Short mmCIF file of C-alpha atoms in Angstrom, two decimals:
data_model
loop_
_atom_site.label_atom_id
_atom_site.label_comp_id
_atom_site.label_asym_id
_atom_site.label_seq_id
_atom_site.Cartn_x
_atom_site.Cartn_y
_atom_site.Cartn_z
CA UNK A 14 0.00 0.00 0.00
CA UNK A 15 1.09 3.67 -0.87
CA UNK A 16 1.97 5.80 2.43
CA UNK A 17 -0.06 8.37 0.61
CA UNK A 18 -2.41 7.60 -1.85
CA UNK A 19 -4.58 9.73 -4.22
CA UNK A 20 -6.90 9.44 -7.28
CA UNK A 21 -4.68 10.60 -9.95
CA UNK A 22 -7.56 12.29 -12.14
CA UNK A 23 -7.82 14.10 -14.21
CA UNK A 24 -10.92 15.90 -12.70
CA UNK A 25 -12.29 17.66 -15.72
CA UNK A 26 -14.76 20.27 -14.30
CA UNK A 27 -16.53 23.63 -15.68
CA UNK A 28 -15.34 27.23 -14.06
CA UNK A 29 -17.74 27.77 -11.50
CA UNK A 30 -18.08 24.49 -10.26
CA UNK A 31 -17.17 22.84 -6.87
CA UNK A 32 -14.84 20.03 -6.56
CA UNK A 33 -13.35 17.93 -4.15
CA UNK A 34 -10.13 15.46 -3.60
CA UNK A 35 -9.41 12.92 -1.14
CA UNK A 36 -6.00 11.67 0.16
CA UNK A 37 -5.78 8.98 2.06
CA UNK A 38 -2.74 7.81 4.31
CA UNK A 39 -0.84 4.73 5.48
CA UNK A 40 1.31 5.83 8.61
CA UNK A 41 -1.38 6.35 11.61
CA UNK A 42 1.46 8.35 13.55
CA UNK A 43 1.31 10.93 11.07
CA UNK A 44 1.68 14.49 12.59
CA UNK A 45 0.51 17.32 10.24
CA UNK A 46 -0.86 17.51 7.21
CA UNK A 47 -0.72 19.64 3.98
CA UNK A 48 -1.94 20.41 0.13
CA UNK A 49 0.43 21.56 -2.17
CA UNK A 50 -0.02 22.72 -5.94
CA UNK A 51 1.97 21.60 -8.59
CA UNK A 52 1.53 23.69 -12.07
CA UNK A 53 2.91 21.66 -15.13
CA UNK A 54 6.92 21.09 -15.32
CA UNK A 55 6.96 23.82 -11.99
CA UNK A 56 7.87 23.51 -8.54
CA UNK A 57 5.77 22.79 -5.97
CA UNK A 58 3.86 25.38 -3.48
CA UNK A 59 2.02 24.41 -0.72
CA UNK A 60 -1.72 25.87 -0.95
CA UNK A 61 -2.70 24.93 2.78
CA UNK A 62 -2.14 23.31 5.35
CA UNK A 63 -4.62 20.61 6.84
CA UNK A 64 -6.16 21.51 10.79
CA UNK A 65 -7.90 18.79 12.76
CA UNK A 66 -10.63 20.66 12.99
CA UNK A 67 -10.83 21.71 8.84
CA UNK A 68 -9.93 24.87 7.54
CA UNK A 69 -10.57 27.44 5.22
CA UNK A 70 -8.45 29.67 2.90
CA UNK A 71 -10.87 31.84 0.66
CA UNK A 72 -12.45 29.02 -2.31
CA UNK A 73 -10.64 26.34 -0.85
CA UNK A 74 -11.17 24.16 2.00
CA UNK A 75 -9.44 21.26 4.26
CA UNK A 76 -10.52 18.62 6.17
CA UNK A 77 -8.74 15.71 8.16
CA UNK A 78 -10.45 12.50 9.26
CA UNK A 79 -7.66 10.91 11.34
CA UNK A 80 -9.84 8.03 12.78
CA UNK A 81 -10.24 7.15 9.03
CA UNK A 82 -7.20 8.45 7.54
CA UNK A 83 -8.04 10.46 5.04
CA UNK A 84 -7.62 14.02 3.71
CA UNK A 85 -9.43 16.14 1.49
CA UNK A 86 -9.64 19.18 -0.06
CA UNK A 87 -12.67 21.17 -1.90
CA UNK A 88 -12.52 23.80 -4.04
CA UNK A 89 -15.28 26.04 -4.37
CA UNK A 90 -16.19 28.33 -7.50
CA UNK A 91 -13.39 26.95 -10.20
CA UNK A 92 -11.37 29.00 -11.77
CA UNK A 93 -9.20 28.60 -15.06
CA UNK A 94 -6.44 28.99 -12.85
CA UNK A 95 -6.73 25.82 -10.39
CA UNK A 96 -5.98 23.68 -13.10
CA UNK A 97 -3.01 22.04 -11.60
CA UNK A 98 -1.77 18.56 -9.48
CA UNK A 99 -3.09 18.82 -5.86
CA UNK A 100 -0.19 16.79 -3.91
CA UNK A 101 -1.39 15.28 -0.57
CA UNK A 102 1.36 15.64 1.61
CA UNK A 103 1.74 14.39 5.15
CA UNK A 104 4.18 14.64 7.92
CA UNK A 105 5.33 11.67 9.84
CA UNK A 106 7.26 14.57 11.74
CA UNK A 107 10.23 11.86 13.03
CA UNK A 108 12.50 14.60 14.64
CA UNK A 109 12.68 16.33 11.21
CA UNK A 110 10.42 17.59 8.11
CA UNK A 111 10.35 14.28 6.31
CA UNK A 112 7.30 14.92 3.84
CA UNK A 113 5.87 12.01 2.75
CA UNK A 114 4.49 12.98 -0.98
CA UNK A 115 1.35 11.52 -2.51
CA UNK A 116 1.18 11.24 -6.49
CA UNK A 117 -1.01 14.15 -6.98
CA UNK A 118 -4.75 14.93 -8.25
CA UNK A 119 -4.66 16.88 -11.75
CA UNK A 120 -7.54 19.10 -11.93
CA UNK A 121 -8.33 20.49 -15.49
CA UNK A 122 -10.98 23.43 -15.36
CA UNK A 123 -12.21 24.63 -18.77
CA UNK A 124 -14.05 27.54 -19.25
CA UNK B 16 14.80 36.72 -7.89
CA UNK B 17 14.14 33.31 -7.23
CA UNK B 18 15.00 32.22 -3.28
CA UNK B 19 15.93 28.88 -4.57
CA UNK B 20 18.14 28.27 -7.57
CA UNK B 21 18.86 25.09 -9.55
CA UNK B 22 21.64 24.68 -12.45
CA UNK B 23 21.07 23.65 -14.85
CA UNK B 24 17.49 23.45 -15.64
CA UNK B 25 17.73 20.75 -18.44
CA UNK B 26 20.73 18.56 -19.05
CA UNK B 27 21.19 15.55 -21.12
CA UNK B 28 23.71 13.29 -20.48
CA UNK B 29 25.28 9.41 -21.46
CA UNK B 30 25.16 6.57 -18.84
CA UNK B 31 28.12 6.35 -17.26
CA UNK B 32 28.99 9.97 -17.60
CA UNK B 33 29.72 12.19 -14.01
CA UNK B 34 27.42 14.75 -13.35
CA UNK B 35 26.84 17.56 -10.90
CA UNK B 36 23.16 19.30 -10.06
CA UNK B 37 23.59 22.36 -7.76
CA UNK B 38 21.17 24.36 -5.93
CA UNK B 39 21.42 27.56 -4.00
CA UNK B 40 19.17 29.42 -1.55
CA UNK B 41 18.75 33.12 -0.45
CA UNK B 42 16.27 32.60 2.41
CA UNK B 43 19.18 31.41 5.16
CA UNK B 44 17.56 27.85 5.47
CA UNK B 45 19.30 26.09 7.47
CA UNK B 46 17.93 22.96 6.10
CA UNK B 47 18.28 21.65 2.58
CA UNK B 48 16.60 18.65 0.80
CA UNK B 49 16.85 16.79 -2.78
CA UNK B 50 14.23 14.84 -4.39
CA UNK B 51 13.29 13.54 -7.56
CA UNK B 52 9.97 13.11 -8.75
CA UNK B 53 8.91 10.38 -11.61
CA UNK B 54 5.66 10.01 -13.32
CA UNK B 55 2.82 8.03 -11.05
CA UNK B 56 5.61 7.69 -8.19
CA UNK B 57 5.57 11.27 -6.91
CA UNK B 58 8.40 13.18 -4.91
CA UNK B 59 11.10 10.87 -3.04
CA UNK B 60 13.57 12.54 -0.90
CA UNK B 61 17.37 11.20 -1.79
CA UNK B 62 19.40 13.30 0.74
CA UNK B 63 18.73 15.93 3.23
CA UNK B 64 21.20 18.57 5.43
CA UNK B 65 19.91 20.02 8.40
CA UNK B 66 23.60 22.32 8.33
CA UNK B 67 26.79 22.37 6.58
CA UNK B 68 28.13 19.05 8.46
CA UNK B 69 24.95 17.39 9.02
CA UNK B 70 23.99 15.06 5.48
CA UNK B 71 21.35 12.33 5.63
CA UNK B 72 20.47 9.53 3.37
CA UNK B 73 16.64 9.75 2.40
CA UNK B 74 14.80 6.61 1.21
CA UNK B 75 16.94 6.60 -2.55
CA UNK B 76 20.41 7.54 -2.12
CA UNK B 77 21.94 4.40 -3.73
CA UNK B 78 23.68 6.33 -6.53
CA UNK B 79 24.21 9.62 -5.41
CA UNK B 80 26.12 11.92 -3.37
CA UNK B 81 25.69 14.94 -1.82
CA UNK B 82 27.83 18.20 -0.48
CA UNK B 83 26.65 21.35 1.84
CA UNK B 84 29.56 23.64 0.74
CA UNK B 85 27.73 26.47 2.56
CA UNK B 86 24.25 27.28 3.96
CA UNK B 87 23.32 28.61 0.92
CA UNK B 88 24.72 25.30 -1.25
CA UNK B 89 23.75 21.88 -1.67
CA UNK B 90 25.09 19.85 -4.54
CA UNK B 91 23.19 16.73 -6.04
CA UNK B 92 25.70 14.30 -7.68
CA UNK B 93 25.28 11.15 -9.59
CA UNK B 94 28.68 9.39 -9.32
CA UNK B 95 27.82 7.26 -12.73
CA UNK B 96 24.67 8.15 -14.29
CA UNK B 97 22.65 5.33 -15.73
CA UNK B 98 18.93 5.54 -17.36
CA UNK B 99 16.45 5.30 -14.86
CA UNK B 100 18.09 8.14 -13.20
CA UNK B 101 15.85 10.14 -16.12
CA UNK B 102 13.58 12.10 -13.52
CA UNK B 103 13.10 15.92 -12.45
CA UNK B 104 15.03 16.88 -9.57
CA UNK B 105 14.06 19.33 -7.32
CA UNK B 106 15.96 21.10 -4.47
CA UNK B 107 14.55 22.30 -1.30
CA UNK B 108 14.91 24.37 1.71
CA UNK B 109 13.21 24.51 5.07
CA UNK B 110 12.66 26.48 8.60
CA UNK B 111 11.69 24.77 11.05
CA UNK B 112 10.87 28.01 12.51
CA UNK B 113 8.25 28.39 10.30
CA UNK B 114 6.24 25.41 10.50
CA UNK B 115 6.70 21.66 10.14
CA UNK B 116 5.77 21.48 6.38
CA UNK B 117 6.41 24.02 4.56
CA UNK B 118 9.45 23.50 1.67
CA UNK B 119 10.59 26.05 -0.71
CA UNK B 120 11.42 24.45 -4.01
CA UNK B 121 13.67 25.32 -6.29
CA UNK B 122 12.71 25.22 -10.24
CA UNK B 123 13.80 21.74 -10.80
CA UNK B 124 16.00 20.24 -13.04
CA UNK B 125 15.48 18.17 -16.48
CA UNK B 126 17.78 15.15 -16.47
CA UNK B 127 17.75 12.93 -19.32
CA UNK B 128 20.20 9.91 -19.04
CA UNK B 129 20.91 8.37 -22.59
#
């Protein structure tokens, strides 16, 4: 099994529509949690990251379910510009920032 | 300007050749990773640096080597580069200051390994 595992898409969605992504993980001593963005051939930038009790940054918002081990992330209101890779990334915080990376979710928003 | 650097973006070289990746950081990170990410396998860390004399192995080091010549440099190097070396590297730098889980990458770099 994957430490981190997530549908690898490609959600194909109209602007203006809601979406969501789930991420689910192997290591149930995971510490923190996080979404990054990944544009084509760029680097990537985290976008949030994931509170226990779900959090919200503008369009977008987190949730955690440790009891099930999952992740997820909704975006609200597509734009043209979310089209991207969501990477799932989790922290199994062992005395150091080892990120644990999942695959990433491409999202494809057309107008 | 970029906080994180990478030379050279794209480089194309034979198996068995020598080759060096460098990165370089403004933000005065103390801590410095590499990865490389493949297609459907994601981001896997090959070394990390907490400071200039502290280098650890991440979960693929088997054919590379590493050097902190400074805070600000970390150097990627693959001894004897064979094929499924091809990947996109990427260079990173943390503060643990800052957060747990936050990573500043640099642009990445193109390696194709004939």
């Amino acid at each position: 099994r994957k430490e981190v595992e997530q549908d690898p898409g490609p959600f194909n969605v109209p602007e203006g529509a809601t979406v969501a992504f789930n991420c689910t993980y192997s290591n149930s001593a995971s510490q923190s949690f996080f979404w990054y963005r990944q544009d084509c051939r760029k680097e990537p930038k985290l976008l949030m990251s994931v509170y226990s009790s779900g959090n919200e940054d503008g369009r977008f918002t987190a949730q955690l379910n440790r009891a099930s081990q999952y992740i997820s992330l909704l975006i609200r209101d597509s734009k043209l510009s979310d089209s991207a890779t969501y990477l799932c990334v989790v922290n199994w915080n062992t005395g150091f920032q080892k990120l644990v990376f999942g695959t990433g979710t491409r999202l494809l928003v057309s107008p | 300007d970029a906080d994180v650097t990478q030379t050279p973006r794209n480089r194309i070289t034979k198996t068995g050749k020598r080759i060096m990746l460098e990165c370089s950081q403004t933000k005065g990170h103390d801590r410095m990773y590499w990865y490389r990410q493949d297609p459907g396998l994601g981001l896997r860390l090959i070394y990390y640096s907490f400071d200039v004399k502290d280098i650890n192995k991440g979960e693929i080091s088997d054919g590379y080597s590493v050097s902190r010549q400074a805070q600000a440099k970390f150097s990627l190097s693959l001894e004897s580069a064979i094929p499924n070396q091809t990947a996109l590297y990427f260079c990173a730098t943390s503060d643990p200051g800052t957060g747990d889980g936050e990573q500043f990458f640099g642009p990445g770099t193109r390696l194709t390994v004939l």
